[in-house]
């Protein structure tokens, strides 16, 4: 049994994922998570755990040792689920497809020039008639 509630909370989170810490934080699901505690870990691979019902923050572990909670600075006080993010991505893709399809000119009847291939002459075989 874990000693603290935070350890229990960490165990209840989803399957761990490995991520490399970049200069600008940890990138996960198209979001960027930051914490000042991550500075010494730049370039290293860490393990993250997250709650799929709230991906506004992730928990970062280094060799099974808790490092910090990294926060998505774009949505710090907004509770976003993975389902919300995926739904927003699908809606954006649909919107982009619709925009692209609207920009493609739809021509109902287009007269294509009729190109005929040149008639090839067949070679005649010469025959010599006997006298």
PDB file of N, CA and C in Angstrom, residues 1 7-8 14 19 22-23 29 33 38 41 53 57 78 101-102 115 119-120 126 130:
ATOM      1  N   UNK A   1       0.841  -1.172   0.000  1.00  0.00           N
ATOM      2  CA  UNK A   1       0.000   0.000   0.000  1.00  0.00           C
ATOM      3  C   UNK A   1       0.894   1.246   0.000  1.00  0.00           C
ATOM      4  N   UNK A   7       1.075   9.190  -3.932  1.00  0.00           N
ATOM      5  CA  UNK A   7       1.581   7.946  -4.505  1.00  0.00           C
ATOM      6  C   UNK A   7       0.430   7.067  -4.986  1.00  0.00           C
ATOM      7  N   UNK A   8      -0.651   7.027  -4.211  1.00  0.00           N
ATOM      8  CA  UNK A   8      -1.821   6.267  -4.625  1.00  0.00           C
ATOM      9  C   UNK A   8      -2.418   6.856  -5.892  1.00  0.00           C
ATOM     10  N   UNK A  14      -3.032   6.267 -15.785  1.00  0.00           N
ATOM     11  CA  UNK A  14      -2.952   5.302 -16.881  1.00  0.00           C
ATOM     12  C   UNK A  14      -1.547   4.760 -17.085  1.00  0.00           C
ATOM     13  N   UNK A  19       8.788   9.891 -22.653  1.00  0.00           N
ATOM     14  CA  UNK A  19       8.955  11.106 -23.443  1.00  0.00           C
ATOM     15  C   UNK A  19      10.323  11.693 -23.147  1.00  0.00           C
ATOM     16  N   UNK A  22      12.342  18.228 -23.752  1.00  0.00           N
ATOM     17  CA  UNK A  22      12.897  19.202 -24.685  1.00  0.00           C
ATOM     18  C   UNK A  22      13.187  20.499 -23.939  1.00  0.00           C
ATOM     19  N   UNK A  23      13.844  21.428 -24.606  1.00  0.00           N
ATOM     20  CA  UNK A  23      14.112  22.731 -23.986  1.00  0.00           C
ATOM     21  C   UNK A  23      12.830  23.459 -23.608  1.00  0.00           C
ATOM     22  N   UNK A  29       0.512  14.553 -26.826  1.00  0.00           N
ATOM     23  CA  UNK A  29      -0.825  14.750 -27.390  1.00  0.00           C
ATOM     24  C   UNK A  29      -1.012  16.150 -27.980  1.00  0.00           C
ATOM     25  N   UNK A  33       3.982  20.663 -22.019  1.00  0.00           N
ATOM     26  CA  UNK A  33       3.901  20.702 -20.563  1.00  0.00           C
ATOM     27  C   UNK A  33       5.217  21.224 -19.997  1.00  0.00           C
ATOM     28  N   UNK A  38      11.947  20.601 -14.530  1.00  0.00           N
ATOM     29  CA  UNK A  38      12.393  19.786 -15.667  1.00  0.00           C
ATOM     30  C   UNK A  38      13.726  20.248 -16.258  1.00  0.00           C
ATOM     31  N   UNK A  41      16.658  17.932 -16.645  1.00  0.00           N
ATOM     32  CA  UNK A  41      16.348  16.707 -17.383  1.00  0.00           C
ATOM     33  C   UNK A  41      16.290  16.900 -18.894  1.00  0.00           C
ATOM     34  N   UNK A  53      -9.007  11.776 -18.153  1.00  0.00           N
ATOM     35  CA  UNK A  53     -10.138  12.686 -17.948  1.00  0.00           C
ATOM     36  C   UNK A  53      -9.686  14.120 -17.739  1.00  0.00           C
ATOM     37  N   UNK A  57      -2.565  18.473 -16.920  1.00  0.00           N
ATOM     38  CA  UNK A  57      -1.298  18.282 -16.215  1.00  0.00           C
ATOM     39  C   UNK A  57      -0.878  16.824 -16.331  1.00  0.00           C
ATOM     40  N   UNK A  78      -7.987  24.947 -17.261  1.00  0.00           N
ATOM     41  CA  UNK A  78      -9.058  24.299 -18.006  1.00  0.00           C
ATOM     42  C   UNK A  78      -8.893  22.794 -17.916  1.00  0.00           C
ATOM     43  N   UNK A 101     -12.401  21.359 -50.065  1.00  0.00           N
ATOM     44  CA  UNK A 101     -13.371  20.950 -51.089  1.00  0.00           C
ATOM     45  C   UNK A 101     -14.111  22.148 -51.672  1.00  0.00           C
ATOM     46  N   UNK A 102     -14.349  23.185 -50.868  1.00  0.00           N
ATOM     47  CA  UNK A 102     -14.998  24.392 -51.387  1.00  0.00           C
ATOM     48  C   UNK A 102     -14.090  25.153 -52.340  1.00  0.00           C
ATOM     49  N   UNK A 115      -8.843  14.404 -79.052  1.00  0.00           N
ATOM     50  CA  UNK A 115      -7.567  14.181 -79.713  1.00  0.00           C
ATOM     51  C   UNK A 115      -7.624  12.824 -80.390  1.00  0.00           C
ATOM     52  N   UNK A 119      -3.518   8.263 -88.011  1.00  0.00           N
ATOM     53  CA  UNK A 119      -3.698   6.941 -88.604  1.00  0.00           C
ATOM     54  C   UNK A 119      -2.341   6.439 -89.065  1.00  0.00           C
ATOM     55  N   UNK A 120      -2.056   5.264 -88.634  1.00  0.00           N
ATOM     56  CA  UNK A 120      -0.774   4.686 -89.020  1.00  0.00           C
ATOM     57  C   UNK A 120      -0.955   3.927 -90.332  1.00  0.00           C
ATOM     58  N   UNK A 126       5.497  -6.213-100.517  1.00  0.00           N
ATOM     59  CA  UNK A 126       5.610  -6.283-101.990  1.00  0.00           C
ATOM     60  C   UNK A 126       5.588  -7.737-102.410  1.00  0.00           C
ATOM     61  N   UNK A 130       4.930 -13.547-110.947  1.00  0.00           N
ATOM     62  CA  UNK A 130       5.734 -14.280-111.924  1.00  0.00           C
ATOM     63  C   UNK A 130       5.230 -13.952-113.320  1.00  0.00           C
TER      64      UNK A 130
END
